mmCIF file of C-alpha atoms (C1' of nucleotides) and ligand atoms in Angstrom:
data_model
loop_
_atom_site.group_PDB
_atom_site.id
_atom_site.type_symbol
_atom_site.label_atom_id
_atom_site.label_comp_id
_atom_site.label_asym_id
_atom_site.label_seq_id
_atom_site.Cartn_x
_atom_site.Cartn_y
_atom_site.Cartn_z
ATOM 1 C CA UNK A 1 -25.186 4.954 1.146
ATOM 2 C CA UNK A 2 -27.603 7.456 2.672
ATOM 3 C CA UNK A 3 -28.899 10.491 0.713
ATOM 4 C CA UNK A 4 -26.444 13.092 1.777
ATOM 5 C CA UNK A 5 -23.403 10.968 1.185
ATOM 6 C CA UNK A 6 -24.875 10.423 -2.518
ATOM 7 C CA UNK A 7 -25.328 13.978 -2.592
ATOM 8 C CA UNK A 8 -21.566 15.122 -2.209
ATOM 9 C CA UNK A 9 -20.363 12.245 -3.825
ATOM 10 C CA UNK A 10 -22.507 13.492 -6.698
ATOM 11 C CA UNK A 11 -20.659 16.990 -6.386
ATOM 12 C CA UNK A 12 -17.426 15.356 -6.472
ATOM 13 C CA UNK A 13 -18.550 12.781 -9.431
ATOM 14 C CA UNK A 14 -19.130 16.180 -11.416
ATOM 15 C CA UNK A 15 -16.681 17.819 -10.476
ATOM 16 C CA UNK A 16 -13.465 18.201 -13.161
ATOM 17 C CA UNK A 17 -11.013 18.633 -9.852
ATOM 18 C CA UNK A 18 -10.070 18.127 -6.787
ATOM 19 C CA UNK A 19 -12.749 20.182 -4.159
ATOM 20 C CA UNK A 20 -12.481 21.415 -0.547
ATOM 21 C CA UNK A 21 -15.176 20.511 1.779
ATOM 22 C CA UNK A 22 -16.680 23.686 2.663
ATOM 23 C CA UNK A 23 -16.662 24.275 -1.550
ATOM 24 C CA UNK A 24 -19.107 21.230 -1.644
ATOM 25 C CA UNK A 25 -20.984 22.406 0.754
ATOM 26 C CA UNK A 26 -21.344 25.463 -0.398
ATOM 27 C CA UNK A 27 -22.316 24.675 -3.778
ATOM 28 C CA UNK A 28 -25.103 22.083 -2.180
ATOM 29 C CA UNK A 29 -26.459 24.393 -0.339
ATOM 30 C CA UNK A 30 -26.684 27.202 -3.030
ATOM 31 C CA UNK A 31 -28.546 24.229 -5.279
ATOM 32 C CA UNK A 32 -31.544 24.485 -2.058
ATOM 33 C CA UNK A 33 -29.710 20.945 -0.700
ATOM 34 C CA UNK A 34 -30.560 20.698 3.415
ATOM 35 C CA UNK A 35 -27.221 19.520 4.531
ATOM 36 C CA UNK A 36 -24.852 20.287 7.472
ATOM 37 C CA UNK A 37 -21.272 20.780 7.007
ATOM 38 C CA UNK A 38 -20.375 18.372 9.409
ATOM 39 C CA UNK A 39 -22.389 15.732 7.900
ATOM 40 C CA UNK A 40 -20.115 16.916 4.575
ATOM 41 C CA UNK A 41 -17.068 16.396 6.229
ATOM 42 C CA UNK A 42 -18.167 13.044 7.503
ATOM 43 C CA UNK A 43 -19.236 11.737 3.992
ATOM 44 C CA UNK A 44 -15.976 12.822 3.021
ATOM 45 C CA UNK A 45 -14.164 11.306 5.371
ATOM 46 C CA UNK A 46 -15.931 8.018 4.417
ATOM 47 C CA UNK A 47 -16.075 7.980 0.831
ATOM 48 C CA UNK A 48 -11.832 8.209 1.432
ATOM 49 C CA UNK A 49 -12.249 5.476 3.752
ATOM 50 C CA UNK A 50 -13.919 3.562 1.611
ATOM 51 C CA UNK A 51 -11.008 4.148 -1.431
ATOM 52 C CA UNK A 52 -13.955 5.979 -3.788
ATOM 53 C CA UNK A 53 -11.828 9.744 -3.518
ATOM 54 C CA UNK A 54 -8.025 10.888 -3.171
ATOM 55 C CA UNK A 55 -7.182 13.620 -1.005
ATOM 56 C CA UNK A 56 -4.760 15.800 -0.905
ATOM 57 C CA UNK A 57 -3.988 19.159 0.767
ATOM 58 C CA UNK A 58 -3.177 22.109 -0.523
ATOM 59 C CA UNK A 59 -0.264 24.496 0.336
ATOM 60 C CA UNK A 60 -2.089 26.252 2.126
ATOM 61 C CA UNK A 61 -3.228 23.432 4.410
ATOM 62 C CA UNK A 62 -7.193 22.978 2.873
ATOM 63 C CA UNK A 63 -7.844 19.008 2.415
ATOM 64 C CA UNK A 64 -9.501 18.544 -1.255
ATOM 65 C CA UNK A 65 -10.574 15.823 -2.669
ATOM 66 C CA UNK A 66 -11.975 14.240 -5.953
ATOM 67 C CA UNK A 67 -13.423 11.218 -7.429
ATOM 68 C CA UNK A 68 -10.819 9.886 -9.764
ATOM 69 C CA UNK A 69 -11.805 7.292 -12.461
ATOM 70 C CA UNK A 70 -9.435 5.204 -11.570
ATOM 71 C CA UNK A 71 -9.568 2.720 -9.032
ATOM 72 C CA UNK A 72 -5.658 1.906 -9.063
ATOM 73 C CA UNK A 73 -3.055 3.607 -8.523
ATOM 74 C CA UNK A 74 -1.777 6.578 -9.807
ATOM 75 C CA UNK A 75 -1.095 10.490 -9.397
ATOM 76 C CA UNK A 76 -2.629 13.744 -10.698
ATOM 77 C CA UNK A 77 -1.560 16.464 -13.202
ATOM 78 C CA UNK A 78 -3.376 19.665 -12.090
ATOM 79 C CA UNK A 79 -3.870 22.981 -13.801
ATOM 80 C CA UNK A 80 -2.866 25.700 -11.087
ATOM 81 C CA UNK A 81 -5.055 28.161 -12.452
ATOM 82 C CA UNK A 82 -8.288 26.408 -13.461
ATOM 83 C CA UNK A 83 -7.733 23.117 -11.157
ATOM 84 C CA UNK A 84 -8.173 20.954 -14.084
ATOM 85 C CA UNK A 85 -7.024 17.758 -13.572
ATOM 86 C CA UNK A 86 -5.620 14.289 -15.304
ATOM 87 C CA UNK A 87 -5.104 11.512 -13.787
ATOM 88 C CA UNK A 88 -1.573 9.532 -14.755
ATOM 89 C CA UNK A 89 -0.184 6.493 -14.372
ATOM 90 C CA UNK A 90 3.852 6.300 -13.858
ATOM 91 C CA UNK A 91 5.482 2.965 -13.977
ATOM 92 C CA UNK A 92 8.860 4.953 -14.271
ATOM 93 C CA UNK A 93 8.504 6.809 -11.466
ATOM 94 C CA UNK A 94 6.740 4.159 -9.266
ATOM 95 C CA UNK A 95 9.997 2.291 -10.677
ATOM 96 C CA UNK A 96 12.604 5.153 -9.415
ATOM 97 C CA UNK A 97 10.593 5.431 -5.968
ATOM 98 C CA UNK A 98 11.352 1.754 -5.386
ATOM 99 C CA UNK A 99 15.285 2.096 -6.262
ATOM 100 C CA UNK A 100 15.940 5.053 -4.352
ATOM 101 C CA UNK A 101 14.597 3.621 -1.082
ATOM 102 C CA UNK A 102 16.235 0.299 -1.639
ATOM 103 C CA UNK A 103 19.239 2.292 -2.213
ATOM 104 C CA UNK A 104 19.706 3.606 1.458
ATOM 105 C CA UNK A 105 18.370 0.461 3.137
ATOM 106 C CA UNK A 106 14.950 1.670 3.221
ATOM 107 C CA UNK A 107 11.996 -1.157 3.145
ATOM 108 C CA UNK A 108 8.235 -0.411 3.241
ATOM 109 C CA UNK A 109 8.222 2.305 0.054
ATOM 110 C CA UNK A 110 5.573 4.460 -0.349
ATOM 111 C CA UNK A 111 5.374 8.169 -1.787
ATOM 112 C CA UNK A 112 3.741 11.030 -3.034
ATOM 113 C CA UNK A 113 3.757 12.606 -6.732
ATOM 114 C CA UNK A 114 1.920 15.650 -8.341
ATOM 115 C CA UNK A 115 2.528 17.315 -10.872
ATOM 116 C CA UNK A 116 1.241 20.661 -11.448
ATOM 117 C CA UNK A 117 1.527 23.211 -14.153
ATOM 118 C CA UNK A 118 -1.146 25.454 -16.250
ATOM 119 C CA UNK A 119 -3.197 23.602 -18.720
ATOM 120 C CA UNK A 120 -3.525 24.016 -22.517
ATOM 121 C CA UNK A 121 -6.984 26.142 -22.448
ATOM 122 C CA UNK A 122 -5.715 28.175 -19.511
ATOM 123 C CA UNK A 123 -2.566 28.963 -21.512
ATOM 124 C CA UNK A 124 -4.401 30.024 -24.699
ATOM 125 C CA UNK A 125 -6.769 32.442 -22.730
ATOM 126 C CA UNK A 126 -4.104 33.848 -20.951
ATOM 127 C CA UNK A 127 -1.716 34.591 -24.607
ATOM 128 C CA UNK A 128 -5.229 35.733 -25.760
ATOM 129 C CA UNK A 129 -5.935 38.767 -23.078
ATOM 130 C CA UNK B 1 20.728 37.314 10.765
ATOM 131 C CA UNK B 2 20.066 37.804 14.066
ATOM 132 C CA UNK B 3 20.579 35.827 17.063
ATOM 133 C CA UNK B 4 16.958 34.423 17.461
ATOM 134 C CA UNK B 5 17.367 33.607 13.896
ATOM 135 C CA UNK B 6 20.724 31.842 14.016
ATOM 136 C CA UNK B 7 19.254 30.084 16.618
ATOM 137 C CA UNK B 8 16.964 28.552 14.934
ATOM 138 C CA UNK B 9 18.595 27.678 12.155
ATOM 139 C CA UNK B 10 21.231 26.204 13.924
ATOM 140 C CA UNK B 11 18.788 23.924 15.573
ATOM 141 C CA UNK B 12 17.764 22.808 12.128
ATOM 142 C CA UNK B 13 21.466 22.256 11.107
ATOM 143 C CA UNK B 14 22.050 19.783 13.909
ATOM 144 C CA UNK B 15 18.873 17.839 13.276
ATOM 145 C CA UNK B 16 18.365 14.652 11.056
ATOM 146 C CA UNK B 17 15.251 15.023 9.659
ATOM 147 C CA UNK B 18 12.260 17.521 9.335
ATOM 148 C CA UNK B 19 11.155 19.424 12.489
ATOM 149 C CA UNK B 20 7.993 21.417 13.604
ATOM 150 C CA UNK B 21 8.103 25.056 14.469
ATOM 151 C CA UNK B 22 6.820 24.071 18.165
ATOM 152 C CA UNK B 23 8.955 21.334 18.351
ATOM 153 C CA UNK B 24 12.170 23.586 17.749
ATOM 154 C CA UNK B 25 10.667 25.662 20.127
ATOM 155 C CA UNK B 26 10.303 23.366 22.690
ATOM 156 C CA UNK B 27 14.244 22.290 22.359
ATOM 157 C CA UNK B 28 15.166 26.178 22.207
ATOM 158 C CA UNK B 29 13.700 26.797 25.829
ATOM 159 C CA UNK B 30 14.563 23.458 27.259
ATOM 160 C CA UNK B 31 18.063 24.827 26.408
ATOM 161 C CA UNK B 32 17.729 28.096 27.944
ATOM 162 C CA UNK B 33 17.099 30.133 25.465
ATOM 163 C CA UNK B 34 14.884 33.329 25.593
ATOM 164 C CA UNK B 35 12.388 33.007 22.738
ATOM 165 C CA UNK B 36 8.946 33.400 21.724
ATOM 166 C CA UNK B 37 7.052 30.750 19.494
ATOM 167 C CA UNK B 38 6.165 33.991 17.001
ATOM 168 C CA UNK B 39 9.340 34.790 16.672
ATOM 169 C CA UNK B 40 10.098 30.730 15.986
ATOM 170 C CA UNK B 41 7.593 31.407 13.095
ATOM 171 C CA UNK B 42 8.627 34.080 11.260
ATOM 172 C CA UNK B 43 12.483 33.249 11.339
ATOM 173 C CA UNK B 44 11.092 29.465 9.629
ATOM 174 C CA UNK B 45 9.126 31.470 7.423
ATOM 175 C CA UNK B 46 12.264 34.394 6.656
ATOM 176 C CA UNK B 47 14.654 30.431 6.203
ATOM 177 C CA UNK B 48 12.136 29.192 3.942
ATOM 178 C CA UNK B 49 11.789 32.475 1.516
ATOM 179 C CA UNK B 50 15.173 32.559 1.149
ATOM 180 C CA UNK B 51 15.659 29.283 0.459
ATOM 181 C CA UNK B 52 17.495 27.901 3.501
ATOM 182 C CA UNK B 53 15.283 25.656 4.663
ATOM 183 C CA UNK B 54 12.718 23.283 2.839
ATOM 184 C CA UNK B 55 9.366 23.051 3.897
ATOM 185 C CA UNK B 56 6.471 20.372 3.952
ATOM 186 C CA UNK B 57 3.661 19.467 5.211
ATOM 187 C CA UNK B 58 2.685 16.185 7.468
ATOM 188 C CA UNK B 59 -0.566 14.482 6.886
ATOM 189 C CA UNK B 60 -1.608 16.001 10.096
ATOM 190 C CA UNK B 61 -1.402 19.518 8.903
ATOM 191 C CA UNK B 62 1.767 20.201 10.635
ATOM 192 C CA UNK B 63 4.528 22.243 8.457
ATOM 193 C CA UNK B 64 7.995 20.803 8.679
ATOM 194 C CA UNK B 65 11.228 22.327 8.510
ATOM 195 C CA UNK B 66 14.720 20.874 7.238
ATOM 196 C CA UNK B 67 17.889 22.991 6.324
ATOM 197 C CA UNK B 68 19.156 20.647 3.313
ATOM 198 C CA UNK B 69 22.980 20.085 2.448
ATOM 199 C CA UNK B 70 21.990 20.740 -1.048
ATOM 200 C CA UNK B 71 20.968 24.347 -2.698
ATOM 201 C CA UNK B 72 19.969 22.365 -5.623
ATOM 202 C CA UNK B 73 16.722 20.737 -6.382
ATOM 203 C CA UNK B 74 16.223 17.474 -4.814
ATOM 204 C CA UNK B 75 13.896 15.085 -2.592
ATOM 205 C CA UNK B 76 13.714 13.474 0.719
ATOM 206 C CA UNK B 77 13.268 9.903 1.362
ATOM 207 C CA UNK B 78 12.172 10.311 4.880
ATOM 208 C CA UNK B 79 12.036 7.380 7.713
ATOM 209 C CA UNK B 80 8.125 7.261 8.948
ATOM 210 C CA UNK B 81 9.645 5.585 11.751
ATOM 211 C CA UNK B 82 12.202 8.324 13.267
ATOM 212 C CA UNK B 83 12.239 10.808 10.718
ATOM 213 C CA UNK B 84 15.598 9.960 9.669
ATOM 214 C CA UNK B 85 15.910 11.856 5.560
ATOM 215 C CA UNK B 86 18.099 11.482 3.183
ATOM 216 C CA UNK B 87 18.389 14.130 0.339
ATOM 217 C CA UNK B 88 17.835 12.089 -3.281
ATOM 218 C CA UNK B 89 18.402 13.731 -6.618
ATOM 219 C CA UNK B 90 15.898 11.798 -9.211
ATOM 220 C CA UNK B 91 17.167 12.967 -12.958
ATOM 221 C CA UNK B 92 14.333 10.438 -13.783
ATOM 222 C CA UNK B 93 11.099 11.900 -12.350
ATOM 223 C CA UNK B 94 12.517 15.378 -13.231
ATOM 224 C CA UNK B 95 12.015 13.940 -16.924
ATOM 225 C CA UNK B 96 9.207 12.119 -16.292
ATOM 226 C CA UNK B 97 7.160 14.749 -14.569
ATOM 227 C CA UNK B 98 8.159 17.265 -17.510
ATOM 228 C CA UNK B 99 6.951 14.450 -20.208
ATOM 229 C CA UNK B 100 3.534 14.095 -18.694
ATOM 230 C CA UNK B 101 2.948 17.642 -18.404
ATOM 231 C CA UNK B 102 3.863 18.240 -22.077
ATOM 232 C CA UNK B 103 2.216 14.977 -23.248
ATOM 233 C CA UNK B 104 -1.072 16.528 -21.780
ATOM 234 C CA UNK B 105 -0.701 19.772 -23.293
ATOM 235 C CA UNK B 106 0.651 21.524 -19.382
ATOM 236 C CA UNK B 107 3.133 23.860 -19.477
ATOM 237 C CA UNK B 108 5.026 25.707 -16.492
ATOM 238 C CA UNK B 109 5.436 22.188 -14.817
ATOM 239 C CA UNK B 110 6.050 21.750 -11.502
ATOM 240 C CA UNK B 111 6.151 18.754 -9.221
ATOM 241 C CA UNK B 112 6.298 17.286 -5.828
ATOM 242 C CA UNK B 113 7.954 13.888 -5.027
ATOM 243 C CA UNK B 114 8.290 12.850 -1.539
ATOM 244 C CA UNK B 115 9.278 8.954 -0.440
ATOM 245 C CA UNK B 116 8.329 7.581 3.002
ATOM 246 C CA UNK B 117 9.546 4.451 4.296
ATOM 247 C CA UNK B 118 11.421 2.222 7.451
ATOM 248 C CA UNK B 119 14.965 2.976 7.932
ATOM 249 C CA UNK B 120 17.577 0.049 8.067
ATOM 250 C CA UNK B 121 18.336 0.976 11.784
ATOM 251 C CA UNK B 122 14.876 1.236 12.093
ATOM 252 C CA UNK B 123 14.038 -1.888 10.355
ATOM 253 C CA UNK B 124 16.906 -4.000 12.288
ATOM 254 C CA UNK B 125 15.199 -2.753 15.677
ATOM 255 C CA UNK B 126 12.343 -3.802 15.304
ATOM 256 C CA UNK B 127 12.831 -7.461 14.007
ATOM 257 C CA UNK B 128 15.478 -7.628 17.597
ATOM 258 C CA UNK B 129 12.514 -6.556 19.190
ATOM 259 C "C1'" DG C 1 22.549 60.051 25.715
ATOM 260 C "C1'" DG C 2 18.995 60.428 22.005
ATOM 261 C "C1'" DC C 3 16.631 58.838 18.110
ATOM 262 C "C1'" DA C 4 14.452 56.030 14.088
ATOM 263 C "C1'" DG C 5 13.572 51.678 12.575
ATOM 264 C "C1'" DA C 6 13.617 46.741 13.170
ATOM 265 C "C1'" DA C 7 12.818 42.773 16.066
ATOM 266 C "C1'" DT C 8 10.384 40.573 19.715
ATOM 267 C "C1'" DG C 9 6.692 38.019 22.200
ATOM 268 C "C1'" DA C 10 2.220 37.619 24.903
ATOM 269 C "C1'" DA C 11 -2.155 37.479 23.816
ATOM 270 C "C1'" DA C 12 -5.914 37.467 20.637
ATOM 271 C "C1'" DA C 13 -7.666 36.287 16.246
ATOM 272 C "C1'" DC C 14 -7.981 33.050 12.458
ATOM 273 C "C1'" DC C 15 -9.462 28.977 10.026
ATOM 274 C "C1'" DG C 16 -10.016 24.318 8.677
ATOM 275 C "C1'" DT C 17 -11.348 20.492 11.005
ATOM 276 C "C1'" DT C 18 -13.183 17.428 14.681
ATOM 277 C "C1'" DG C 19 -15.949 16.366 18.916
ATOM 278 C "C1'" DT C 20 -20.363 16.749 21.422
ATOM 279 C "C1'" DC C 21 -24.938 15.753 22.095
ATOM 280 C "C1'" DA C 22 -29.777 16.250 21.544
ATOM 281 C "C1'" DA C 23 -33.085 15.978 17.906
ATOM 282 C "C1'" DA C 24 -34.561 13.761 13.777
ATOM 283 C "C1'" DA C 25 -34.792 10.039 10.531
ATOM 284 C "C1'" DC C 26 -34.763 5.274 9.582
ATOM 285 C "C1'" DC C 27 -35.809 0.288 10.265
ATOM 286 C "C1'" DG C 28 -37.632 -4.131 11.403
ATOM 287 C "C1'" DC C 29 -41.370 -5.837 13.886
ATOM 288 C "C1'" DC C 30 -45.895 -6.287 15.593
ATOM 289 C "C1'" DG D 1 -50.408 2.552 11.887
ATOM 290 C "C1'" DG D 2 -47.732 2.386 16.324
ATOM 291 C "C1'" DC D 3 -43.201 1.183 18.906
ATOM 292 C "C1'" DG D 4 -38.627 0.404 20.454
ATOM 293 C "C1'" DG D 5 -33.785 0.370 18.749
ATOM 294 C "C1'" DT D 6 -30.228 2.039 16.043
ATOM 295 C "C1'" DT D 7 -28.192 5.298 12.929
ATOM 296 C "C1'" DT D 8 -27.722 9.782 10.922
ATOM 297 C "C1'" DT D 9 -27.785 14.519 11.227
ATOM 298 C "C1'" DG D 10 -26.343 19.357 12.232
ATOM 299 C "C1'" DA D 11 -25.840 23.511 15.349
ATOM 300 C "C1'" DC D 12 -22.493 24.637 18.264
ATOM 301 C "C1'" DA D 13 -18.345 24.362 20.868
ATOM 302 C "C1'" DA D 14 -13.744 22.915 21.090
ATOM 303 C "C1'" DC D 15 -9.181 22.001 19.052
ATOM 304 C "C1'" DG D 16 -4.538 22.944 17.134
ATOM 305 C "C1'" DG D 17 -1.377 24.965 14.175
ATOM 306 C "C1'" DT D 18 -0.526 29.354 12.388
ATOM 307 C "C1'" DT D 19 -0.888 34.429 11.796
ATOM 308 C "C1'" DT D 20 -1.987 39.080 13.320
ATOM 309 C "C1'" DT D 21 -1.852 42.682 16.601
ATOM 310 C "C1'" DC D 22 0.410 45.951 19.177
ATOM 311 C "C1'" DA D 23 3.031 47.604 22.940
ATOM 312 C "C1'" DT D 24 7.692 46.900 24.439
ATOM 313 C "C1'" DT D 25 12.585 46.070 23.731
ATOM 314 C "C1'" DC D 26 16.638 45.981 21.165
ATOM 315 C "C1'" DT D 27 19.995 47.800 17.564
ATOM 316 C "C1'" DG D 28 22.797 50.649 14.897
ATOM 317 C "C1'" DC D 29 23.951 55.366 14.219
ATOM 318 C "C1'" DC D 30 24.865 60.138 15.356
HETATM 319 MN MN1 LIG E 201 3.002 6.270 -7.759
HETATM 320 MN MN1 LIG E 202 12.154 16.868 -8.716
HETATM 321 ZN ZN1 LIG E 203 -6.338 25.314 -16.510
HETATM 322 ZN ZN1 LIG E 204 14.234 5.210 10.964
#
DNA sequence: GGCAGAATGAAAACCGTTGTCAAAACCGCC
DNA sequence: GGCGGTTTTGACAACGGTTTTCATTCTGCC
């Protein structure tokens, strides 16, 4: 684990949600860190390798990532305004994934789940202004 | 509708499973036809904002187009193999995702659900293999 | 035919990401 | 401390899907 690749895991480790690469490197090299944004995109790159952050991409096509708490498996409930974000486990739906595919002959299951919506605090300032 | 747009959507009615903008491109001039890849574009974009066509994106950044049988909300469980989809209706998740919104104090929920696996023709071709 | 507005498409711009490659940092060894 | 080698780094260029631009073409209407 070099320097750099602590550094942006660091970012990520303190970050509340998920983070685009050129975010990360933004914010380390606001903080005075000497970093490239290559060599951000490679740490990224690895620490997903390696299983230590999810990625996902955004609608409008920007991977982001974060380092969930979790080592197993599970999904992520996301606040669309603030990017807050929960991690949850679903046996139900892991359950339903599962059927459905053995349903129409399918073997080799695997799929994708988030769930997004707007978050208590975001709601409260928002009935507030 | 016009005839570039018909066009296009018509390739997308006669297909199985999702397709790229530059892959129905590709078809459309093979066949003859006189269109531009722009113009490809902007009629997927037109199908998708009115709700013709459903849209998602590969892991490769690629946006994918399918004109579903169903107007009503539903998923795809969707061959990796040969892109082979079938349109699934999950009453389940549709609960579950609302319940761990709520449970986490989310409102306005909204999900994504998408199931990836080998087809039975699929799977049956490559064991002959 | 003549006209206004919409549609079209070739080319350029855009933007996140990845490849290139030379310089810098690191490491074990003497 | 000095020396070879390996690895890491980052400025820059390239890539690929998508969008914007803008001049031309088509369309419906009189
Ligand atoms: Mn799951
Ligand atoms: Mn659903
Ligand atoms: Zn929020
Ligand atoms: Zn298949």
């Amino acid at each position: 684990m070099t320097s750099r690749r602590e550094a942006v895991r660091d970012v990520l480790v303190q970050s509340e949600g998920f983070r685009s690469a050129q975010d990360i490197y933004a914010e380390l090299r606001a903080g005075g860190a000497k970093i490239g944004l290559t060599t951000v995109y490679r740490a990224l790159q690895s620490l997903a390798d390696a299983g230590q952050v999810d990625v996902l991409r955004t609608d409008d096509g920007e991977s982001v990532y974060r380092a969930c708490a979790t080592g197993t498996h599970h999904h992520h409930l996301v606040c669309r305004r603030c990017g807050h974000t929960v991690e949850v486990a679903g046996p139900a739906v892991e359950r339903w994934a599962e059927a459905v595919g053995a349903e129409h002959g399918f073997t080799s299951i695997t799929h994708t789940v988030e769930v997004f919506g707007t978050c208590g605090s975001c709601a409260s300032v928002a009935s507030a202004g």
